[in-house]
XYZ file of C-alpha atoms in Angstrom:
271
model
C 30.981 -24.690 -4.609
C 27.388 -23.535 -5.885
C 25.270 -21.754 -4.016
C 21.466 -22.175 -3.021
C 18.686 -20.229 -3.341
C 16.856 -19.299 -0.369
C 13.036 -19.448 -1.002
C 12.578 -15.779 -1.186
C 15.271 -15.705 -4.033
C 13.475 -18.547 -5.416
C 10.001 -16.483 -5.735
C 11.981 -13.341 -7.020
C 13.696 -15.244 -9.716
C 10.042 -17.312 -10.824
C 8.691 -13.883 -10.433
C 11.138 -12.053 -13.134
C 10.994 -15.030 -15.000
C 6.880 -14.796 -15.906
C 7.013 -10.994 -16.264
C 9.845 -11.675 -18.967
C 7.937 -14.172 -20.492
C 4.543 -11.995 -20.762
C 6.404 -9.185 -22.018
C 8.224 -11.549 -24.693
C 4.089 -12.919 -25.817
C 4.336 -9.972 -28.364
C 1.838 -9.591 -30.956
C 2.345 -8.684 -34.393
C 1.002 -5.367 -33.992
C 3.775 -4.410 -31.730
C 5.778 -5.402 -34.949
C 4.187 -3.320 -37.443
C 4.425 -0.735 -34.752
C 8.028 -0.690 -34.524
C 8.405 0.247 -38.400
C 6.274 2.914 -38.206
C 2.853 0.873 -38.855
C 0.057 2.635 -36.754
C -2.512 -0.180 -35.005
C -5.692 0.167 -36.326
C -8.680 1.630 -33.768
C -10.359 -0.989 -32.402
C -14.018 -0.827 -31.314
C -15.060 -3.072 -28.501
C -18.531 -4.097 -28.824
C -21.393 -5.858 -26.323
C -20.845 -9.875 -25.999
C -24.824 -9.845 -26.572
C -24.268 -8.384 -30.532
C -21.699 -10.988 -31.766
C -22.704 -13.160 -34.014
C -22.535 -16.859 -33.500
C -19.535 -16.670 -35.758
C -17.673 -13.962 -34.120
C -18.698 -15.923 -31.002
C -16.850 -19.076 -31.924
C -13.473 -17.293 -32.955
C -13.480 -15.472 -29.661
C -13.315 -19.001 -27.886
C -11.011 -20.546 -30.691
C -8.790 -17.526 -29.794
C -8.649 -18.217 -25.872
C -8.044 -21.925 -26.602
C -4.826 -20.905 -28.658
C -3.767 -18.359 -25.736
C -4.433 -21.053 -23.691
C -2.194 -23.438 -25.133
C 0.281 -20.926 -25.717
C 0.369 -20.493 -21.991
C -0.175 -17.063 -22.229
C -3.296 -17.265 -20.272
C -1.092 -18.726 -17.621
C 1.001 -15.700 -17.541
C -1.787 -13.544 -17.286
C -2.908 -15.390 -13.820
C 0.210 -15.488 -12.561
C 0.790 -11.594 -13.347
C -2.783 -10.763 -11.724
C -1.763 -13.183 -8.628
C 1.273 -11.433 -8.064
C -0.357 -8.837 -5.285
C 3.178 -6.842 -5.438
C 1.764 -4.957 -8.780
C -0.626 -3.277 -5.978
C -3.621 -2.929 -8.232
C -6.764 -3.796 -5.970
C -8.335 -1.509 -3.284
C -8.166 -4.017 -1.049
C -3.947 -3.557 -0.904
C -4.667 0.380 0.481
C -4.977 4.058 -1.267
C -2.101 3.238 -3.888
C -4.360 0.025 -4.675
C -7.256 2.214 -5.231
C -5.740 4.274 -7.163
C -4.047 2.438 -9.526
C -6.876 -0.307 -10.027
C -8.835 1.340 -12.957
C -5.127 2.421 -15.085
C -4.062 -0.891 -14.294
C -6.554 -3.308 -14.971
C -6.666 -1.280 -18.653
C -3.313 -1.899 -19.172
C -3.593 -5.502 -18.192
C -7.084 -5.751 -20.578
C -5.148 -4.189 -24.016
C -2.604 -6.274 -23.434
C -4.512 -9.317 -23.729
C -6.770 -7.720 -26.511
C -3.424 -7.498 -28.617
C -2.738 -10.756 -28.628
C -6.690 -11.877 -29.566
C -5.473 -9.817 -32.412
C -2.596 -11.374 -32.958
C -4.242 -14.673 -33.604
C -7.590 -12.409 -34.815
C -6.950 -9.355 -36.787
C -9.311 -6.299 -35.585
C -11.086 -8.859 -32.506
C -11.768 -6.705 -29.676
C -12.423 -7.808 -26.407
C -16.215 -7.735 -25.948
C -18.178 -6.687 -22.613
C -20.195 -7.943 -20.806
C -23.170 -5.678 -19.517
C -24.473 -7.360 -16.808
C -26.279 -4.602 -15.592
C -29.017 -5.428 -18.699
C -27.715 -9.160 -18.978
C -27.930 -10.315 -16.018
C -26.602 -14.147 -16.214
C -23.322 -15.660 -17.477
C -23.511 -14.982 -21.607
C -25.015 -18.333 -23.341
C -22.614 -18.753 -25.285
C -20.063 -19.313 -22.937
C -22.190 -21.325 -20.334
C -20.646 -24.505 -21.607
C -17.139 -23.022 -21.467
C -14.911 -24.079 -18.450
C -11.458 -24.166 -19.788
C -8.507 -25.542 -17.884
C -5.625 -23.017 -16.870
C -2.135 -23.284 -15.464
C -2.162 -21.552 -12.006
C 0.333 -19.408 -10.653
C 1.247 -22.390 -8.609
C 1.730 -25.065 -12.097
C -1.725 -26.429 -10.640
C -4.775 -26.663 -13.105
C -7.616 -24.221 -12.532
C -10.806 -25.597 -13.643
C -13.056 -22.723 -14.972
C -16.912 -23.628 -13.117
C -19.579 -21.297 -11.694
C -21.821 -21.252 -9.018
C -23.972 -18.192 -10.937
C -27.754 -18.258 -9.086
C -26.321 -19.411 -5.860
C -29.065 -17.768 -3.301
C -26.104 -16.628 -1.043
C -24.965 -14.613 -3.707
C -25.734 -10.561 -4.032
C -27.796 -9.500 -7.178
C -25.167 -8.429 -10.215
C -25.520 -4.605 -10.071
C -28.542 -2.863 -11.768
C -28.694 -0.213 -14.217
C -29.271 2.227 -11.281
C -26.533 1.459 -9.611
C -24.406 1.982 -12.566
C -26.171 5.401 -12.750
C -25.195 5.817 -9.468
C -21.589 4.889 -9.314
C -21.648 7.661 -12.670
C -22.999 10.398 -10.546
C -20.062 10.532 -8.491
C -17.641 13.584 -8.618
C -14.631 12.574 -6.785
C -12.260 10.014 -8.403
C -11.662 8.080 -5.223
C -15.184 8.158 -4.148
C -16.205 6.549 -7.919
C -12.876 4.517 -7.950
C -14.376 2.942 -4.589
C -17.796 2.213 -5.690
C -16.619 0.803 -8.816
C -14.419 -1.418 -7.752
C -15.971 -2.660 -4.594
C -19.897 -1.960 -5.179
C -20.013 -3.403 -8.964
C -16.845 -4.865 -9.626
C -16.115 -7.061 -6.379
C -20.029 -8.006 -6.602
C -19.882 -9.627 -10.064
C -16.915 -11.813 -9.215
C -18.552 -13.040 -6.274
C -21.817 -13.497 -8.007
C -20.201 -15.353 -10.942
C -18.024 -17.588 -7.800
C -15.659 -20.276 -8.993
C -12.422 -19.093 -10.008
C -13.702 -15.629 -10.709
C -13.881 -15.089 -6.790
C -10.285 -15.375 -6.501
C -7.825 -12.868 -7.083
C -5.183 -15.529 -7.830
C -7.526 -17.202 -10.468
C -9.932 -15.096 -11.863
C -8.208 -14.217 -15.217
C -8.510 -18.114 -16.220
C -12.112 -17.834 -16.834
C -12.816 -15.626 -20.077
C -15.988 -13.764 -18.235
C -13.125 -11.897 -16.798
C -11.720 -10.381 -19.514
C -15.672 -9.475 -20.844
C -16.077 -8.172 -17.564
C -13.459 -5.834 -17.132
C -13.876 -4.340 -20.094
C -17.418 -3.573 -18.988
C -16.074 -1.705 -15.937
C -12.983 -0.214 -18.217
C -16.386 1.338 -20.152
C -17.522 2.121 -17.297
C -14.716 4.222 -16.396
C -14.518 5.733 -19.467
C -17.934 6.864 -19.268
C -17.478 8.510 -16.156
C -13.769 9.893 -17.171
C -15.485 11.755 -20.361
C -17.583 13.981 -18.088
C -14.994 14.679 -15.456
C -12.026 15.554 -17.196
C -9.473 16.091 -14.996
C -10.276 14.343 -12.390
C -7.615 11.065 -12.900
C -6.016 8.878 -10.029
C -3.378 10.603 -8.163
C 0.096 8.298 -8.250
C 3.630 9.961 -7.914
C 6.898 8.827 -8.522
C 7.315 4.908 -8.983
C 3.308 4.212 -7.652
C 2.533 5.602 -10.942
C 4.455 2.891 -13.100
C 1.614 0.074 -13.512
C 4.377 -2.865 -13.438
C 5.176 -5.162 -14.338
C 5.092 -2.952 -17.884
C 6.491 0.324 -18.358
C 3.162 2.608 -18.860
C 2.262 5.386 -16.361
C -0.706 6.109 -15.129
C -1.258 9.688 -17.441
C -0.766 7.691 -20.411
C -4.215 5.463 -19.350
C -5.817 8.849 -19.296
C -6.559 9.104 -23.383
C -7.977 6.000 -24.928
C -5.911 7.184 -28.250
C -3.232 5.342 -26.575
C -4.581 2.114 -26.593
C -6.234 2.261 -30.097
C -9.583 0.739 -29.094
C -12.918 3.039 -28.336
C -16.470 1.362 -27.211
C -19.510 1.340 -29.526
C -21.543 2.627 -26.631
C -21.103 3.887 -23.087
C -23.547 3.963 -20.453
C-alpha cells in the first residue's frame, strides 16, 4: 500500500529538492579549490565601464545560466521566505539581509565564471546612473518561476508613481550611520526596497526579482555599499546566534561574510 503525500510534505520535498540542485550547479572553481587551487581575486567593476564586448558576454553568460536552469534555482531559492533574509520577515530578517544576499550574489558570480573565467558581477550605481543600463534596455529574458510558470523580465522604469532611485546624498547618508541596525534599515528599505520598486516588473517581487539581471547588478551595488560602510566601522557586524546565523540554504555563517578575503572578489571603487 503506498502512501501519499500531504501538501505540506509535498512543498518540503520540492523544497529540498531545488536547494540540492543549486548546491549541485558547482563551478569549476569549486573544483580547482578542492585540490588545493586558490580562486583568483576578482574585482567587480561599474556596469557603466564595460566595454561593449565585456557587455555582450555578460548577457551570453545569463542566457547559458538561463538555459541551464540555474537562474530558476536562484528564484526559487530567493522565493523561499523560510531562508529569513528580508527586513520585512522581523529583526533576524534584518539582520541577516546584507550576509545573505552576499552569499546568494558570489554564488551566482561563480558560476558567470564558470562559463567566464575572471567575469565579475558588475554594479549598477544608480545613484550617478540613474535609468536602467542601455545596454540591457532591450533585455527581458524569460525565467522559470518558483511555481514552473514563465516570468517575463519587463519594466515600468519612469512610471510617475514611482519614487526617485536614491541620490548620491542619500547614499552619503545611509554611510553616516553608526549603528548596524540603524544602516542595515536604511539600506535595505530607504535604497534598496526603492530601486526595486522604481525598476517595477518582476524586480518588485520578492518571488521574481532574481529573473531579471538588474538584480544581480544591483545588489552588488548595495553589497558595495555595505562594504563601504563595514570598512569604517569595524566591528560593528549583524548580531545572529546559534542556527539564525547559518545563511541557508548553504552552510556559511554570518562571521565568515565579515572579510571579503572569503569570497575572493574586492570592488574597484567604493563610495
Amino acid at each position: 500500500m503506498t502512501s501519499q503525500l500531504q501538501q505540506p510534505d509535498i512543498e518540503n520535498v520540492v523544497r529540498e529538492f531545488r536547494q540540492r540542485l543549486f548546491q549541485t550547479h558547482l563551478p569549476r572553481v569549486k573544483a580547482a579549490a578542492a585540490i588545493g587551487a586558490q580562486p583568483a581575486l576578482t574585482t567587480r567593476t561599474s556596469e557603466a565601464e564595460l566595454s561593449n564586448a565585456d557587455r555582450q558576454t555578460f548577457i551570453g553568460a545569463y542566457r547559458q545560466l538561463i538555459n541551464t536552469g540555474f537562474i530558476s534555482e536562484c528564484v526559487s531559492i530567493h522565493a523561499d521566505m523560510s531562508h529569513m533574509m528580508h527586513g520585512s520577515m522581523g529583526r533576524v530578517g534584518a539582520q541577516r539581509f546584507l550576509p545573505w544576499h552576499r552569499v546568494f550574489l558570489y554564488l551566482f558570480e561563480q558560476h558567470l565564471q564558470a562559463l567566464q573565467p575572471g567575469m565579475g558581477v558588475p554594479y549598477w550605481d544608480w545613484s550617478s546612473d540613474a535609468q536602467v543600463p542601455d545596454w540591457l534596455v532591450d533585455y527581458t529574458p524569460t525565467v522559470l518561476g518558483a511555481n514552473g510558470n514563465p516570468i517575463t523580465v519587463f519594466r515600468t522604469s519612469g512610471d510617475p508613481l514611482a519614487p526617485n532611485l536614491p541620490s548620491s546624498e542619500d547614499v552619503k547618508a545611509t554611510l553616516a550611520d553608526t549603528d548596524f541596525t540603524m544602516f542595515e534599515s536604511d539600506l535595505e528599505i530607504s535604497l534598496h526596497n526603492t530601486v526595486h520598486v522604481w525598476v517595477g516588473g518582476p524586480m518588485q517581487d520578492l518571488t521574481t526579482a532574481p529573473a531579471d539581471p538588474l538584480f544581480w547588478l544591483h545588489h552588488a551595488n548595495v553589497d558595495r555599499i555595505w562594504e563601504s560602510w563595514r570598512s569604517h566601522n569595524p566591528g560593528r557586524n549583524p548580531t545572529l546566534d546559534g542556527t539564525d546565523a547559518v545563511l541557508d540554504p548553504w552552510s556559511d555563517t554570518e562571521p565568515k561574510t565579515r572579510d571579503l578575503v572569503n569570497y575572493h572578489y574586492r570592488y574597484d571603487l567604493l563610495p
